[in-house]
Short mmCIF file of C-alpha atoms in Angstrom, two decimals:
data_model
loop_
_atom_site.label_atom_id
_atom_site.label_comp_id
_atom_site.label_asym_id
_atom_site.label_seq_id
_atom_site.Cartn_x
_atom_site.Cartn_y
_atom_site.Cartn_z
CA MET A 197 -1.53 -13.38 21.97
CA LEU A 198 -3.81 -11.24 24.01
CA ASP A 199 -3.08 -9.31 27.27
CA LEU A 200 -4.05 -11.40 30.14
CA LYS A 201 -4.51 -8.35 32.51
CA GLU A 202 -6.46 -5.85 29.80
CA VAL A 203 -8.49 -8.96 28.95
CA ALA A 204 -9.38 -9.31 32.75
CA LYS A 205 -10.21 -5.71 32.88
CA ASN A 206 -12.77 -5.96 30.24
CA PHE A 207 -13.80 -9.78 30.14
CA GLU A 208 -17.00 -9.87 29.29
CA ALA A 209 -16.41 -7.01 26.28
CA VAL A 210 -13.14 -8.72 25.08
CA VAL A 211 -15.51 -12.37 25.07
CA GLU A 212 -18.87 -10.71 23.03
CA ARG A 213 -16.28 -9.10 20.76
CA LEU A 214 -14.54 -12.35 19.98
CA LYS A 215 -17.83 -14.19 19.50
CA THR A 216 -17.73 -11.90 16.40
CA ARG A 217 -15.63 -14.13 15.02
CA GLY A 218 -18.15 -17.16 14.81
CA GLY A 219 -16.81 -20.38 13.22
CA ALA A 220 -15.82 -23.05 15.39
CA LEU A 221 -14.65 -20.58 17.48
CA ASP A 222 -14.87 -22.53 21.43
CA LEU A 223 -14.03 -19.75 24.14
CA SER A 224 -15.44 -22.02 26.67
CA ARG A 225 -12.01 -23.06 28.22
CA PHE A 226 -10.80 -19.70 28.00
CA GLN A 227 -14.00 -18.50 30.10
CA THR A 228 -13.33 -20.88 32.47
CA LEU A 229 -9.92 -20.77 33.54
CA MET A 230 -10.28 -16.59 33.47
CA ALA A 231 -13.38 -17.22 36.19
CA ASP A 232 -11.19 -19.75 37.98
CA ARG A 233 -8.47 -16.94 38.06
CA LYS A 234 -10.28 -14.27 38.99
CA LYS A 235 -11.47 -16.45 42.32
CA LEU A 236 -8.16 -17.36 43.23
CA PHE A 237 -6.93 -13.85 42.69
CA VAL A 238 -9.61 -12.26 44.94
CA GLU A 239 -8.55 -15.06 47.44
CA LEU A 240 -5.02 -14.37 47.17
CA GLU A 241 -5.42 -10.56 47.53
CA SER A 242 -7.70 -11.18 51.02
CA LYS A 243 -5.07 -13.51 52.33
CA GLN A 244 -2.16 -10.79 51.30
CA SER A 245 -4.19 -8.22 52.99
CA GLU A 246 -4.23 -10.32 56.13
CA ARG A 247 -0.67 -10.85 56.21
CA ASN A 248 0.27 -7.52 56.03
CA LYS A 249 -2.03 -6.34 59.00
CA GLY A 250 -0.37 -9.40 60.93
CA ALA A 251 3.01 -8.07 59.90
CA GLU A 252 2.32 -4.48 61.10
CA LEU A 253 1.04 -6.13 64.23
CA MET A 254 4.07 -8.12 64.56
CA LYS A 255 6.42 -4.99 64.80
CA ASP A 256 5.05 -4.12 67.89
CA ALA A 257 6.65 -6.55 70.66
CA SER A 258 3.76 -6.40 73.21
CA LYS A 259 1.18 -7.66 70.42
CA ARG A 260 3.82 -10.21 69.14
CA THR A 261 1.95 -13.09 70.88
CA PRO A 262 2.71 -17.02 70.12
CA GLU A 263 -0.80 -16.99 68.79
CA LEU A 264 0.00 -14.28 66.24
CA GLN A 265 3.20 -15.89 65.23
CA ALA A 266 1.73 -19.46 64.49
CA GLN A 267 -0.97 -17.25 62.74
CA MET A 268 1.44 -15.65 60.53
CA LYS A 269 2.69 -18.63 59.83
CA GLU A 270 0.14 -20.31 58.52
CA LEU A 271 -0.90 -17.31 56.58
CA GLY A 272 2.87 -17.17 54.93
CA ALA A 273 1.86 -20.91 53.64
CA VAL A 274 -1.46 -20.02 52.62
CA VAL A 275 -0.27 -17.15 50.41
CA LYS A 276 2.83 -19.03 49.15
CA ASP A 277 0.12 -21.91 47.97
CA LEU A 278 -2.30 -19.53 46.34
CA GLU A 279 0.73 -17.72 44.62
CA GLY A 280 1.53 -21.26 43.47
CA ARG A 281 -1.89 -22.43 42.30
CA LEU A 282 -2.31 -19.08 40.39
CA LYS A 283 1.48 -19.54 38.39
CA THR A 284 0.09 -22.84 37.43
CA LEU A 285 -3.28 -21.41 36.42
CA GLU A 286 -2.04 -18.68 34.42
CA GLU A 287 0.49 -20.96 33.01
CA GLU A 288 -2.51 -23.03 31.52
CA LEU A 289 -4.34 -19.64 30.81
CA GLY A 290 -1.33 -18.89 28.42
CA THR A 291 -1.61 -22.16 27.05
CA ALA A 292 -5.48 -21.88 26.14
CA MET A 293 -4.75 -18.32 24.76
CA MET A 294 -2.38 -19.41 22.32
CA VAL A 295 -5.52 -20.56 20.16
CA VAL A 296 -7.26 -17.75 21.02
CA PRO A 297 -7.54 -15.08 18.19
CA ASN A 298 -6.82 -11.57 18.28
CA VAL A 299 -9.76 -9.23 19.49
CA PRO A 300 -11.24 -7.28 15.81
CA HIS A 301 -10.90 -3.62 16.29
CA ALA A 302 -13.67 -1.52 16.88
CA ASP A 303 -14.07 -0.01 13.27
CA VAL A 304 -14.35 -3.79 11.86
CA PRO A 305 -17.83 -4.63 10.60
CA VAL A 306 -19.52 -7.52 12.38
CA GLY A 307 -20.23 -10.65 9.69
CA ALA A 308 -20.13 -14.48 9.63
CA ASP A 309 -18.74 -14.47 6.06
CA GLU A 310 -17.17 -12.80 3.11
CA SER A 311 -20.79 -11.85 2.74
CA GLY A 312 -20.22 -9.06 5.47
CA ASN A 313 -17.19 -7.16 4.06
CA LYS A 314 -17.31 -3.97 2.94
CA VAL A 315 -16.38 -2.67 -0.17
CA VAL A 316 -14.46 0.80 0.51
CA LYS A 317 -12.42 1.76 -2.87
CA THR A 318 -12.60 0.44 -6.47
CA TRP A 319 -9.97 1.42 -9.26
CA GLY A 320 -10.67 0.99 -13.13
CA GLU A 321 -12.94 -0.50 -15.22
CA LYS A 322 -13.66 -4.00 -16.16
CA PRO A 323 -11.53 -4.60 -19.59
CA HIS A 324 -14.07 -4.98 -22.62
CA PHE A 325 -13.67 -8.19 -24.90
CA LEU A 326 -15.28 -8.77 -28.12
CA PHE A 327 -14.92 -12.40 -27.78
CA THR A 328 -15.55 -14.80 -24.52
CA PRO A 329 -12.40 -14.14 -22.09
CA LYS A 330 -10.23 -17.42 -21.33
CA GLN A 331 -9.09 -18.51 -17.57
CA HIS A 332 -5.71 -17.88 -17.12
CA PHE A 333 -4.93 -21.68 -17.48
CA GLU A 334 -6.37 -21.79 -20.75
CA VAL A 335 -4.27 -18.84 -22.24
CA GLY A 336 -1.05 -20.07 -20.65
CA GLU A 337 -1.52 -24.11 -21.97
CA LYS A 338 -2.72 -21.83 -25.30
CA LEU A 339 0.57 -20.05 -25.26
CA GLY A 340 2.67 -23.35 -24.25
CA MET A 341 3.57 -21.60 -21.23
CA ILE A 342 2.21 -23.48 -18.56
CA ASP A 343 2.32 -26.98 -17.73
CA PHE A 344 0.79 -28.68 -15.08
CA GLU A 345 1.05 -32.52 -16.12
CA ARG A 346 4.80 -32.80 -15.65
CA ALA A 347 4.58 -30.79 -12.50
CA VAL A 348 2.36 -33.54 -11.19
CA LYS A 349 4.56 -35.83 -12.15
CA VAL A 350 7.22 -34.33 -10.34
CA SER A 351 5.12 -33.30 -7.37
CA GLY A 352 2.20 -34.27 -7.18
CA PRO A 353 -1.36 -31.81 -7.56
CA ARG A 354 -1.10 -28.03 -6.97
CA PHE A 355 2.25 -27.59 -8.49
CA ALA A 356 2.99 -26.07 -11.92
CA PHE A 357 5.90 -25.25 -14.29
CA THR A 358 5.84 -22.23 -16.34
CA LYS A 359 8.02 -21.93 -19.05
CA GLY A 360 9.75 -19.32 -21.13
CA ALA A 361 8.46 -15.70 -21.14
CA LEU A 362 5.75 -16.57 -18.46
CA ALA A 363 8.85 -17.63 -16.28
CA ARG A 364 10.50 -14.59 -17.34
CA LEU A 365 7.18 -12.57 -16.10
CA GLU A 366 7.06 -13.48 -12.90
CA ARG A 367 11.05 -12.53 -12.40
CA ALA A 368 9.94 -9.16 -13.94
CA LEU A 369 7.11 -8.64 -11.70
CA VAL A 370 9.36 -9.72 -8.76
CA SER A 371 11.64 -7.24 -9.32
CA PHE A 372 9.58 -4.47 -10.21
CA MET A 373 7.56 -4.87 -7.18
CA ILE A 374 10.39 -4.59 -5.00
CA ASP A 375 11.74 -1.77 -6.93
CA GLN A 376 8.32 0.29 -6.21
CA HIS A 377 8.34 -0.46 -2.30
CA THR A 378 12.45 0.47 -1.97
CA GLU A 379 11.37 3.83 -3.77
CA ARG A 380 8.72 4.22 -0.98
CA GLY A 381 10.85 3.72 1.75
CA TYR A 382 10.93 -0.10 2.56
CA THR A 383 14.03 -2.03 3.45
CA GLU A 384 14.95 -5.21 1.07
CA LEU A 385 15.42 -8.33 3.13
CA LEU A 386 15.99 -11.72 1.50
CA PRO A 387 14.97 -14.06 4.21
CA PRO A 388 15.39 -17.88 5.18
CA TYR A 389 12.84 -20.20 3.92
CA LEU A 390 13.13 -22.89 6.71
CA VAL A 391 12.01 -21.23 10.30
CA SER A 392 11.94 -22.60 13.90
CA ARG A 393 8.72 -23.74 16.00
CA ASP A 394 9.29 -20.38 17.95
CA SER A 395 9.18 -18.24 14.92
CA MET A 396 5.71 -19.86 13.19
CA THR A 397 4.42 -19.55 16.97
CA GLY A 398 5.12 -15.71 17.21
CA THR A 399 3.30 -14.91 14.03
CA GLY A 400 0.22 -16.86 14.85
CA GLN A 401 0.61 -19.89 12.35
CA LEU A 402 0.98 -22.24 15.48
CA PRO A 403 -0.20 -24.23 17.54
CA LYS A 404 -3.56 -23.69 15.90
CA PHE A 405 -2.56 -24.04 12.09
CA GLU A 406 0.29 -26.98 12.30
CA GLU A 407 -1.56 -29.20 10.14
CA ASP A 408 -1.40 -26.62 7.24
CA ALA A 409 2.32 -26.18 7.52
CA PHE A 410 4.87 -28.32 5.50
CA LYS A 411 7.86 -29.11 8.29
CA THR A 412 10.99 -31.03 8.18
CA VAL A 413 11.19 -34.70 9.06
CA THR A 414 14.71 -35.54 9.72
CA GLY A 415 17.08 -33.54 11.95
CA ARG A 416 16.23 -30.22 13.84
CA GLU A 417 12.45 -29.67 13.40
CA LEU A 418 11.92 -26.63 10.89
CA PHE A 419 8.88 -25.30 9.02
CA LEU A 420 8.98 -24.22 5.24
CA ILE A 421 7.55 -20.37 5.59
CA PRO A 422 3.73 -20.14 4.24
CA THR A 423 5.05 -16.49 3.79
CA ALA A 424 7.88 -14.29 4.18
CA GLU A 425 5.98 -12.50 7.04
CA VAL A 426 7.38 -15.12 9.35
CA PRO A 427 10.48 -14.35 9.41
CA VAL A 428 10.59 -11.07 8.38
CA THR A 429 8.44 -10.21 11.86
CA ASN A 430 10.73 -12.49 13.53
CA PHE A 431 13.74 -10.44 12.16
CA HIS A 432 12.93 -8.26 15.46
CA ALA A 433 12.33 -10.97 18.05
CA ASP A 434 13.07 -10.65 21.44
CA GLU A 435 14.51 -7.37 20.63
CA ILE A 436 13.84 -3.47 21.83
CA ILE A 437 14.04 -1.26 19.07
CA GLU A 438 15.82 1.87 19.73
CA THR A 439 15.44 3.43 16.43
CA ALA A 440 12.47 5.62 15.20
CA LEU A 441 9.25 3.84 13.92
CA PRO A 442 7.91 2.92 11.60
CA LEU A 443 10.49 0.13 10.31
CA LYS A 444 9.33 -0.95 6.98
CA TYR A 445 10.61 -4.20 4.80
CA VAL A 446 9.97 -5.80 1.83
CA ALA A 447 10.81 -9.25 1.11
CA PHE A 448 10.38 -11.55 -1.74
CA SER A 449 9.99 -15.45 -1.27
CA PRO A 450 8.41 -18.71 -2.02
CA CYS A 451 5.56 -19.77 0.30
CA PHE A 452 4.50 -23.41 1.32
CA ARG A 453 1.08 -24.16 2.29
CA ALA A 454 -0.14 -27.66 2.78
CA GLU A 455 -3.65 -26.46 2.87
CA ALA A 456 -4.58 -25.07 -0.50
CA GLY A 457 -8.31 -24.01 -0.42
CA ALA A 458 -11.56 -26.00 -0.06
CA ALA A 459 -11.72 -29.51 -1.47
CA GLY A 460 -12.86 -29.44 -4.95
CA LYS A 461 -12.64 -25.41 -5.23
CA ASP A 462 -10.04 -23.83 -7.78
CA THR A 463 -8.46 -27.47 -8.51
CA ARG A 464 -7.44 -26.26 -12.09
CA GLY A 465 -4.66 -23.07 -12.50
CA LEU A 466 -2.31 -21.08 -10.24
CA ILE A 467 -4.89 -20.11 -7.85
CA ARG A 468 -4.58 -22.31 -5.33
CA MET A 469 -1.11 -23.77 -4.90
CA HIS A 470 1.16 -25.63 -2.36
CA GLN A 471 4.13 -23.45 -3.71
CA PHE A 472 3.86 -19.73 -4.67
CA HIS A 473 5.93 -16.72 -4.88
CA LYS A 474 5.02 -13.94 -3.32
CA VAL A 475 6.41 -9.99 -2.25
CA GLU A 476 5.49 -9.20 1.31
CA ILE A 477 5.60 -5.75 3.09
CA VAL A 478 6.11 -5.80 6.52
CA LYS A 479 6.22 -2.67 9.12
CA PHE A 480 6.64 -2.41 12.98
CA ALA A 481 4.64 0.81 14.10
CA HIS A 482 3.84 3.04 17.09
CA PRO A 483 0.68 1.94 18.40
CA SER A 484 -1.06 5.15 18.26
CA ASN A 485 -0.15 5.43 14.72
CA SER A 486 -0.44 1.83 13.15
CA LEU A 487 -4.15 2.29 11.63
CA ALA A 488 -2.85 5.22 9.73
CA GLU A 489 0.10 2.84 8.88
CA LEU A 490 -2.39 0.25 7.54
CA ASP A 491 -3.71 2.66 5.43
CA ALA A 492 -0.47 3.55 3.99
CA LEU A 493 0.64 -0.22 3.68
CA VAL A 494 -2.65 -0.82 1.54
CA ALA A 495 -1.76 2.59 -0.44
CA ASP A 496 1.88 0.97 -1.41
CA ALA A 497 -0.01 -2.69 -2.13
CA THR A 498 -2.59 -0.88 -4.73
CA ASN A 499 0.14 1.27 -6.13
CA ILE A 500 1.22 -1.90 -8.03
CA LEU A 501 -1.80 -2.72 -8.91
CA GLU A 502 -2.56 0.80 -10.27
CA LYS A 503 0.99 0.49 -12.56
CA LEU A 504 -0.06 -2.38 -13.90
CA GLY A 505 -3.43 -1.18 -15.13
CA LEU A 506 -5.64 -4.17 -13.25
CA HIS A 507 -8.95 -3.37 -11.85
CA HIS A 508 -9.64 -4.14 -8.61
CA ARG A 509 -11.31 -2.99 -5.39
CA VAL A 510 -10.67 -2.93 -1.92
CA SER A 511 -12.50 -4.46 0.89
CA LEU A 512 -12.52 -3.94 4.59
CA LEU A 513 -13.23 -7.89 6.29
CA CYS A 514 -15.68 -8.50 8.86
CA THR A 515 -14.92 -10.21 12.05
CA GLY A 516 -15.88 -13.36 10.64
CA ASP A 517 -13.58 -13.04 7.62
CA MET A 518 -10.42 -12.16 8.94
CA GLY A 519 -7.66 -14.27 9.90
CA PHE A 520 -6.53 -15.84 13.41
CA ALA A 521 -4.28 -12.83 14.45
CA SER A 522 -5.17 -9.76 12.52
CA GLN A 523 -7.00 -6.97 14.59
CA LYS A 524 -7.90 -5.64 11.30
CA THR A 525 -7.87 -6.30 7.35
CA PHE A 526 -7.85 -5.00 4.20
CA ASP A 527 -8.36 -7.91 1.02
CA LEU A 528 -7.35 -6.17 -2.32
CA GLU A 529 -9.23 -8.05 -5.06
CA VAL A 530 -8.37 -8.19 -8.97
CA TRP A 531 -10.79 -8.65 -11.55
CA LEU A 532 -10.64 -11.69 -13.31
CA PRO A 533 -12.70 -11.86 -16.54
CA GLY A 534 -11.52 -15.05 -17.36
CA GLN A 535 -13.33 -16.03 -13.96
CA ASN A 536 -16.13 -12.83 -14.45
CA ALA A 537 -15.23 -12.19 -10.57
CA PHE A 538 -12.78 -10.51 -8.14
CA ARG A 539 -10.38 -12.16 -6.51
CA GLU A 540 -7.70 -11.41 -3.69
CA ILE A 541 -4.48 -10.98 -4.38
CA SER A 542 -3.23 -9.12 -1.34
CA SER A 543 -4.52 -9.27 2.40
CA CYS A 544 -2.82 -6.42 4.30
CA SER A 545 -3.68 -6.43 8.16
CA ASN A 546 -3.08 -4.70 11.51
CA PHE A 547 -2.12 -7.48 13.80
CA GLY A 548 -1.96 -4.59 17.13
CA ASP A 549 0.65 -6.07 19.80
CA PHE A 550 -0.65 -9.35 19.19
CA GLN A 551 2.36 -10.89 17.29
CA ALA A 552 4.68 -8.72 19.49
CA ARG A 553 3.87 -10.02 22.75
CA ARG A 554 3.90 -13.64 21.25
CA SER A 555 7.86 -12.51 19.62
CA LYS A 556 8.78 -10.50 22.49
CA ILE A 557 9.06 -7.13 20.01
CA ARG A 558 9.41 -3.79 21.83
CA PHE A 559 10.41 -0.33 21.41
CA ARG A 560 11.47 2.41 23.70
CA PRO A 561 9.21 5.51 23.07
CA ALA A 562 12.39 7.74 24.04
CA PRO A 563 15.82 7.66 25.40
CA GLY A 564 15.47 6.15 29.16
CA GLU A 565 11.68 5.41 28.95
CA LYS A 566 10.31 1.96 29.47
CA PRO A 567 9.96 -0.20 26.66
CA GLN A 568 6.54 -1.15 25.17
CA LEU A 569 5.24 -3.25 22.64
CA VAL A 570 5.17 -2.62 18.74
CA HIS A 571 2.39 -2.96 16.59
CA THR A 572 3.06 -5.65 13.47
CA LEU A 573 1.37 -5.16 10.36
CA ASN A 574 2.22 -6.94 6.91
CA GLY A 575 0.56 -7.71 3.54
CA SER A 576 1.26 -8.99 -0.05
CA GLY A 577 2.84 -6.71 -2.17
CA LEU A 578 1.86 -8.75 -4.03
CA ALA A 579 0.91 -12.15 -4.79
CA VAL A 580 2.99 -12.90 -8.05
CA GLY A 581 1.37 -15.65 -9.35
CA ARG A 582 -2.04 -14.33 -8.97
CA THR A 583 -0.80 -11.49 -10.47
CA VAL A 584 0.48 -13.36 -13.68
CA VAL A 585 -3.19 -14.91 -13.68
CA ALA A 586 -4.42 -11.48 -13.64
CA ILE A 587 -2.55 -10.60 -16.69
CA LEU A 588 -2.97 -13.19 -18.50
CA GLU A 589 -6.62 -12.84 -18.28
CA ASN A 590 -6.87 -9.10 -18.19
CA PHE A 591 -4.63 -8.99 -21.35
CA GLN A 592 -5.34 -11.42 -23.31
CA ARG A 593 -6.33 -11.26 -27.09
CA GLU A 594 -8.22 -13.13 -29.41
CA ASP A 595 -5.11 -14.62 -31.41
CA GLY A 596 -3.56 -16.34 -27.76
CA THR A 597 -1.33 -13.37 -27.48
CA VAL A 598 -1.12 -11.53 -24.42
CA ALA A 599 -0.17 -7.70 -23.64
CA LEU A 600 2.12 -6.57 -21.29
CA PRO A 601 2.00 -3.75 -19.41
CA GLU A 602 4.27 -0.81 -20.16
CA VAL A 603 5.75 -0.46 -16.92
CA LEU A 604 7.66 -4.23 -17.54
CA TRP A 605 8.70 -3.68 -20.52
CA PRO A 606 12.34 -2.54 -19.44
CA TYR A 607 12.37 -5.50 -16.78
CA LEU A 608 11.77 -7.52 -19.89
CA GLY A 609 13.94 -6.85 -22.31
CA GLY A 610 11.58 -4.71 -24.12
CA MET A 611 9.65 -7.82 -24.93
CA LYS A 612 5.77 -6.32 -24.92
CA GLU A 613 3.67 -9.08 -25.60
CA LEU A 614 3.56 -12.86 -25.02
CA ARG A 615 3.21 -15.04 -28.07
CA PRO A 616 2.40 -19.12 -28.35
CA ILE A 617 5.78 -20.99 -28.64
#
């Protein structure tokens, strides 16, 4: 959530920057409420000033006339009424602001959609094949290790069974990723997979994206997490962090999303699923250093892709392609030869104090100093299923086998390739 006082100070600039997000963003109600607040605030200040002047006169017994006393009583009632109206208006404004996205950082390029994104780094080379590379679901089905039909029977569309060595590969990737991140200073957490409405609201999933979430329908209302970002960010909700920043956490979790992409897009395969696995990295950073911490977070995520030998690029997202709560985002896009395209495998974002304000996460700069809102950051480190997709497509062989990255061999009991079963 935005800082109401800062918005009021720079209202026109904030509105213009928010408009660069494009899409269906409707700021009319927000603008109306802010205008009403300004008018009411000016009126309240004027009446409070009158009351203060009258109070000074009341100190002089010779000027404490019945007329002045009556005037002061009336002014007191007016001020009380204005304060009540301002409080009600600010509560309504607070509700309206819950669906207003974060203001893009000045570094973020203006653009309407992904065509406005800026590639800032490319690593590796596209693999060369002497045959036409298949898409991952073709490779997996030929291996006998992906079963969509039985998953549909059990759960419906957008679910899958993985089997045998492919299931083991996913488990190995989780361990490899967590080991890499803990070696780089992250503390491992194993979070709850069901969270409260407050937790979902704190990170910005609610109220705007409630229709995209799975939630319980009996007993206490809980939401299946769309990402480990939600429980891990809320790990410090309603707290004042007294230790040195940054704090860095890594967490594996399944992720659940009712929305699985545009209708008719990626209907086959493992790209857009209602359930998938992800290793998430989360930071709590000092406001003065959060942009540098974002660069470091991106480096931590790309480190995984580099060690796996996967060709990829890093893109700075434009204003129209960023997530709701983000202030600045880099997408990591891995090359998929079966699709002949780059596809997102991680999104690394700096949220500024947007989430911290909602979740009341503060830090104390020094002993005895006033607490401040922390800056939160997070990114996929990586989306495990999409990493499996990338391995299947980039390291497939014409005979149907798939070579496995050497860094994973110790996690696979020495297994160096996938062979059909």
